[in-house]
Amino acid sequence: MKNGKKWLLLLAAGALLLASCNSNRGDASGGKPSNKSTIVVAAPADVRSMDPHDTNDQPSSRVWKQVYSSLMYQGPDLAISKGLVQDYRVVSDTEYEFDLIPNVKFHNGEVLKASDVKFTFERMLEKKAPGAFLIGALDRIEVTGDYSFKMILKYPFGPFLTHLAHTATAIVNEKAVRAAGDNYNRNPVGTGPFKFVEWRSGDSITLERFDDYFGEKAKSEKVIFRVITENPQRAIALETGEVDVGYDIDPADFFNLATMPEIQTFQSKGLSTCYMGFNTQKAPFDNVKVRQAINYAVNTQQAINVIWQGAASVPRSPIAASVQFAREDLPGYSQDINKAKQLLAEAGFPNGFKTTMWTNDNPIRMRYAEIFQEQLRQAGIDASIEVLEWSAYLDRTSAGEHDMFILGWTAVTGDADYGMYSLFHSSQFGDAGNRTFYKNPTIDRLLDLGRTTPDPDARRAAYYEAQEIIMDEAPWVFVYVQDNLNVTRRWAHGFDPHAAGHHELVNFYNE
């Protein structure tokens, strides 16, 4: 009874809040939206920056996908094709030639030139951007004409063309970046189907159609990304018709919404892995037995049953099964409290220890923290929970201030290099991805081999061995591999979920 009353109160409060924020949307019964020309997206987190050289997080990438374009294009099914280039030639394993589509316009009216491409990638490397690992193989760019250039690599790199489709390698306009200076992160200029209008931090980002877009014009005039961090609030917004599409819907809400005739649900296999990372440079987590003990102390399958209702699975490797070269024959970990206590005793902690577990204000991660807190207590580990705001969370875990933290990673390109290099190579400490500060020379060698050899069999062998070592040394608790759960109103059409979560909205519209 109490839970029912609490839900009704939340529903009423949420509905009033949403109505006050956006009262000209559709009705809850199905109907049609009163404002067909505007798409409203319920996003679970705010953008961190509109500069693709500042960050490499999912909420930001989802907006960049609408504003920017990249040299290559990766569709919802992860197939790679040409983006801003009309042609390219693989001259050798280390040399590529490209011809840009002529007369592509940036949102400020400037025409895209090869000099903008050179500026983009040189800036990316100079700033040591979080996504710079994507072009770590790049030695230099040679401009050969207004619309032509060469990319020379330091070594062969199999996934190179795939990486040129990533949102973090989006092409920026040199004039716009130099004019905006330190304020470019709030004044982005791209060549995408929508141009930036306004960013109200913690609330919304507004984009409008760019009529000079080089591709097929967007079917909607405006896109509003509304930041709705609470899972029930996103569900209410969909149910009441206040938004047209909701990303990353909580499983319980998702399956409830699926019963409603005015709602369309999209459940698909994803490329995301959730993990609880350890600061392996800090005691006691510098001891592999402690990390293994924690893996045996928690019951990830039980947590999945409680939270995900069949929409996730226990990882058998550090990368999702749908990622190329993922290994699925590893045993993984299952709960064994006695073994956990034994390992803790061998590590010098027969009575356990106290620690902290960080999470951002993501409701699912907060629920996992609460479940793990109780399970760790059974093994003698007293873990207090600290919840941080998203941007501060990324900054502080990047700086290594944490003990344990819960985070996720999407292998956006669908390749093991993207799923592993940034997270486990010792050159990638901090914001680049390796927030566990895990270092193993053998892993470095294997990951270097996996990205430098063009031989797929050699790549597979390297990644298979690396996955086995990582699972054994346990810089993470391997928490879950999730399905993508997205929802639209039935009046909305053209939503094609991207496997990496970078959903395109150019063909999305209301009727």
mmCIF file of C-alpha atoms in Angstrom, residues 35-215:
data_model
loop_
_atom_site.group_PDB
_atom_site.id
_atom_site.type_symbol
_atom_site.label_atom_id
_atom_site.label_comp_id
_atom_site.label_asym_id
_atom_site.label_seq_id
_atom_site.Cartn_x
_atom_site.Cartn_y
_atom_site.Cartn_z
ATOM 1 C CA ASN A 35 3.792 20.542 -32.238
ATOM 2 C CA LYS A 36 4.761 18.119 -35.001
ATOM 3 C CA SER A 37 7.844 20.039 -36.076
ATOM 4 C CA THR A 38 9.715 19.574 -32.785
ATOM 5 C CA ILE A 39 11.216 16.345 -31.470
ATOM 6 C CA VAL A 40 11.601 16.127 -27.708
ATOM 7 C CA VAL A 41 14.100 13.583 -26.398
ATOM 8 C CA ALA A 42 14.174 12.430 -22.781
ATOM 9 C CA ALA A 43 17.905 12.087 -22.072
ATOM 10 C CA PRO A 44 19.147 10.453 -18.838
ATOM 11 C CA ALA A 45 22.108 12.819 -18.366
ATOM 12 C CA ASP A 46 23.344 16.218 -19.421
ATOM 13 C CA VAL A 47 26.017 16.910 -21.991
ATOM 14 C CA ARG A 48 29.473 17.424 -20.546
ATOM 15 C CA SER A 49 30.771 19.561 -23.417
ATOM 16 C CA MET A 50 29.841 20.370 -27.003
ATOM 17 C CA ASP A 51 33.522 20.237 -27.975
ATOM 18 C CA PRO A 52 34.393 16.693 -29.136
ATOM 19 C CA HIS A 53 37.962 17.259 -27.940
ATOM 20 C CA ASP A 54 36.885 17.855 -24.339
ATOM 21 C CA THR A 55 35.283 14.540 -23.438
ATOM 22 C CA ASN A 56 34.224 11.139 -24.746
ATOM 23 C CA ASP A 57 31.048 10.394 -22.805
ATOM 24 C CA GLN A 58 27.790 8.949 -24.071
ATOM 25 C CA PRO A 59 25.410 11.858 -23.254
ATOM 26 C CA SER A 60 27.645 14.294 -25.139
ATOM 27 C CA SER A 61 28.165 11.957 -28.089
ATOM 28 C CA ARG A 62 24.423 11.578 -28.572
ATOM 29 C CA VAL A 63 24.080 15.308 -29.201
ATOM 30 C CA TRP A 64 27.287 15.564 -31.238
ATOM 31 C CA LYS A 65 25.818 12.958 -33.591
ATOM 32 C CA GLN A 66 23.207 15.520 -34.666
ATOM 33 C CA VAL A 67 25.528 18.547 -34.862
ATOM 34 C CA TYR A 68 28.728 17.179 -36.359
ATOM 35 C CA SER A 69 29.774 14.867 -39.178
ATOM 36 C CA SER A 70 32.857 12.669 -39.500
ATOM 37 C CA LEU A 71 34.984 11.536 -42.403
ATOM 38 C CA MET A 72 33.485 8.062 -42.313
ATOM 39 C CA TYR A 73 29.969 7.088 -41.317
ATOM 40 C CA GLN A 74 28.847 4.235 -39.086
ATOM 41 C CA GLY A 75 25.190 3.296 -39.404
ATOM 42 C CA PRO A 76 22.882 1.834 -36.767
ATOM 43 C CA ASP A 77 24.061 -1.671 -37.706
ATOM 44 C CA LEU A 78 27.725 -0.562 -37.330
ATOM 45 C CA ALA A 79 28.422 -0.898 -41.068
ATOM 46 C CA ILE A 80 31.057 1.616 -42.227
ATOM 47 C CA SER A 81 30.580 3.821 -45.280
ATOM 48 C CA LYS A 82 31.717 7.228 -46.518
ATOM 49 C CA GLY A 83 30.721 10.293 -44.541
ATOM 50 C CA LEU A 84 32.269 13.650 -45.453
ATOM 51 C CA VAL A 85 34.485 11.993 -48.047
ATOM 52 C CA GLN A 86 33.327 11.144 -51.542
ATOM 53 C CA ASP A 87 36.246 8.814 -52.139
ATOM 54 C CA TYR A 88 39.240 7.276 -50.399
ATOM 55 C CA ARG A 89 42.122 5.015 -51.390
ATOM 56 C CA VAL A 90 44.222 2.679 -49.254
ATOM 57 C CA VAL A 91 47.637 3.282 -50.776
ATOM 58 C CA SER A 92 49.371 0.977 -48.287
ATOM 59 C CA ASP A 93 48.972 -0.332 -44.744
ATOM 60 C CA THR A 94 50.118 3.076 -43.482
ATOM 61 C CA GLU A 95 48.894 5.546 -46.100
ATOM 62 C CA TYR A 96 45.374 6.656 -46.997
ATOM 63 C CA GLU A 97 44.222 9.238 -49.526
ATOM 64 C CA PHE A 98 40.897 11.067 -49.150
ATOM 65 C CA ASP A 99 38.763 13.363 -51.273
ATOM 66 C CA LEU A 100 36.157 15.452 -49.474
ATOM 67 C CA ILE A 101 32.689 16.060 -50.825
ATOM 68 C CA PRO A 102 33.039 19.564 -52.337
ATOM 69 C CA ASN A 103 31.144 22.571 -50.988
ATOM 70 C CA VAL A 104 29.985 21.009 -47.715
ATOM 71 C CA LYS A 105 28.982 23.869 -45.428
ATOM 72 C CA PHE A 106 29.558 24.362 -41.747
ATOM 73 C CA HIS A 107 26.764 25.906 -39.703
ATOM 74 C CA ASN A 108 28.570 29.277 -39.784
ATOM 75 C CA GLY A 109 28.538 29.307 -43.591
ATOM 76 C CA GLU A 110 32.188 28.321 -44.006
ATOM 77 C CA VAL A 111 32.952 25.649 -46.612
ATOM 78 C CA LEU A 112 34.636 22.488 -45.350
ATOM 79 C CA LYS A 113 38.229 22.283 -46.561
ATOM 80 C CA ALA A 114 41.035 19.793 -46.105
ATOM 81 C CA SER A 115 42.682 22.368 -43.843
ATOM 82 C CA ASP A 116 39.786 21.945 -41.378
ATOM 83 C CA VAL A 117 40.444 18.199 -41.311
ATOM 84 C CA LYS A 118 44.132 18.760 -40.620
ATOM 85 C CA PHE A 119 43.289 21.309 -37.911
ATOM 86 C CA THR A 120 40.770 18.935 -36.297
ATOM 87 C CA PHE A 121 43.139 16.012 -35.873
ATOM 88 C CA GLU A 122 46.174 18.079 -34.928
ATOM 89 C CA ARG A 123 44.094 19.868 -32.275
ATOM 90 C CA MET A 124 42.793 16.531 -31.033
ATOM 91 C CA LEU A 125 46.345 15.285 -30.492
ATOM 92 C CA GLU A 126 47.702 18.558 -29.122
ATOM 93 C CA LYS A 127 44.922 18.801 -26.529
ATOM 94 C CA LYS A 128 45.410 15.139 -25.652
ATOM 95 C CA ALA A 129 41.667 14.774 -26.061
ATOM 96 C CA PRO A 130 40.005 11.846 -24.259
ATOM 97 C CA GLY A 131 39.253 10.396 -27.700
ATOM 98 C CA ALA A 132 42.796 10.882 -29.007
ATOM 99 C CA PHE A 133 43.491 7.158 -28.624
ATOM 100 C CA LEU A 134 41.235 6.689 -31.657
ATOM 101 C CA ILE A 135 43.917 8.220 -33.862
ATOM 102 C CA GLY A 136 46.939 7.132 -31.869
ATOM 103 C CA ALA A 137 48.332 5.522 -35.028
ATOM 104 C CA LEU A 138 48.257 8.804 -36.960
ATOM 105 C CA ASP A 139 51.664 10.296 -37.753
ATOM 106 C CA ARG A 140 50.646 13.275 -39.880
ATOM 107 C CA ILE A 141 48.159 14.738 -42.346
ATOM 108 C CA GLU A 142 49.305 16.187 -45.660
ATOM 109 C CA VAL A 143 46.925 18.590 -47.407
ATOM 110 C CA THR A 144 47.175 18.042 -51.173
ATOM 111 C CA GLY A 145 44.361 20.353 -52.308
ATOM 112 C CA ASP A 146 41.348 22.270 -51.071
ATOM 113 C CA TYR A 147 39.371 19.045 -50.849
ATOM 114 C CA SER A 148 42.080 16.374 -50.741
ATOM 115 C CA PHE A 149 44.540 15.120 -48.161
ATOM 116 C CA LYS A 150 46.649 12.162 -47.073
ATOM 117 C CA MET A 151 46.715 10.485 -43.661
ATOM 118 C CA ILE A 152 50.039 8.826 -42.889
ATOM 119 C CA LEU A 153 50.153 6.285 -40.046
ATOM 120 C CA LYS A 154 53.056 5.374 -37.794
ATOM 121 C CA TYR A 155 52.136 1.713 -38.061
ATOM 122 C CA PRO A 156 49.398 -0.428 -39.635
ATOM 123 C CA PHE A 157 46.154 -0.048 -37.738
ATOM 124 C CA GLY A 158 43.272 -2.338 -38.687
ATOM 125 C CA PRO A 159 40.354 -0.337 -37.217
ATOM 126 C CA PHE A 160 41.563 3.031 -38.566
ATOM 127 C CA LEU A 161 38.690 3.721 -40.975
ATOM 128 C CA THR A 162 36.189 2.567 -38.369
ATOM 129 C CA HIS A 163 37.643 5.012 -35.852
ATOM 130 C CA LEU A 164 37.194 7.853 -38.351
ATOM 131 C CA ALA A 165 33.435 7.313 -37.987
ATOM 132 C CA HIS A 166 33.423 7.874 -34.229
ATOM 133 C CA THR A 167 31.725 10.999 -32.894
ATOM 134 C CA ALA A 168 34.942 12.035 -31.101
ATOM 135 C CA THR A 169 36.647 12.354 -34.520
ATOM 136 C CA ALA A 170 33.965 14.753 -35.795
ATOM 137 C CA ILE A 171 35.351 17.511 -37.980
ATOM 138 C CA VAL A 172 35.355 21.022 -36.504
ATOM 139 C CA ASN A 173 35.702 24.358 -38.284
ATOM 140 C CA GLU A 174 39.057 26.034 -37.677
ATOM 141 C CA LYS A 175 37.675 29.571 -37.948
ATOM 142 C CA ALA A 176 34.851 28.882 -35.467
ATOM 143 C CA VAL A 177 37.159 27.219 -32.935
ATOM 144 C CA ARG A 178 39.705 30.024 -33.042
ATOM 145 C CA ALA A 179 37.015 32.713 -32.825
ATOM 146 C CA ALA A 180 35.296 31.131 -29.818
ATOM 147 C CA GLY A 181 38.501 30.242 -27.977
ATOM 148 C CA ASP A 182 37.839 28.785 -24.546
ATOM 149 C CA ASN A 183 34.089 29.209 -25.102
ATOM 150 C CA TYR A 184 33.913 26.853 -28.081
ATOM 151 C CA ASN A 185 32.448 24.109 -25.882
ATOM 152 C CA ARG A 186 29.257 26.212 -25.761
ATOM 153 C CA ASN A 187 29.441 27.549 -29.303
ATOM 154 C CA PRO A 188 29.862 24.427 -31.451
ATOM 155 C CA VAL A 189 29.926 24.571 -35.240
ATOM 156 C CA GLY A 190 29.611 21.383 -37.260
ATOM 157 C CA THR A 191 28.350 20.161 -40.624
ATOM 158 C CA GLY A 192 25.579 17.934 -39.233
ATOM 159 C CA PRO A 193 21.830 17.949 -39.958
ATOM 160 C CA PHE A 194 21.077 20.138 -36.927
ATOM 161 C CA LYS A 195 22.818 23.245 -35.643
ATOM 162 C CA PHE A 196 23.252 24.305 -32.059
ATOM 163 C CA VAL A 197 20.871 26.909 -30.583
ATOM 164 C CA GLU A 198 20.994 26.805 -26.787
ATOM 165 C CA TRP A 199 22.311 24.812 -23.841
ATOM 166 C CA ARG A 200 20.637 25.273 -20.490
ATOM 167 C CA SER A 201 22.874 23.295 -18.142
ATOM 168 C CA GLY A 202 21.067 20.532 -16.301
ATOM 169 C CA ASP A 203 17.868 21.218 -18.209
ATOM 170 C CA SER A 204 17.982 21.038 -22.005
ATOM 171 C CA ILE A 205 19.837 21.464 -25.276
ATOM 172 C CA THR A 206 18.019 22.905 -28.294
ATOM 173 C CA LEU A 207 19.013 22.283 -31.908
ATOM 174 C CA GLU A 208 17.396 23.420 -35.147
ATOM 175 C CA ARG A 209 17.455 22.018 -38.656
ATOM 176 C CA PHE A 210 20.386 23.085 -40.844
ATOM 177 C CA ASP A 211 18.872 23.658 -44.273
ATOM 178 C CA ASP A 212 22.265 23.654 -46.028
ATOM 179 C CA TYR A 213 23.129 20.176 -44.754
ATOM 180 C CA PHE A 214 25.029 18.208 -47.389
ATOM 181 C CA GLY A 215 22.934 15.065 -46.905
#
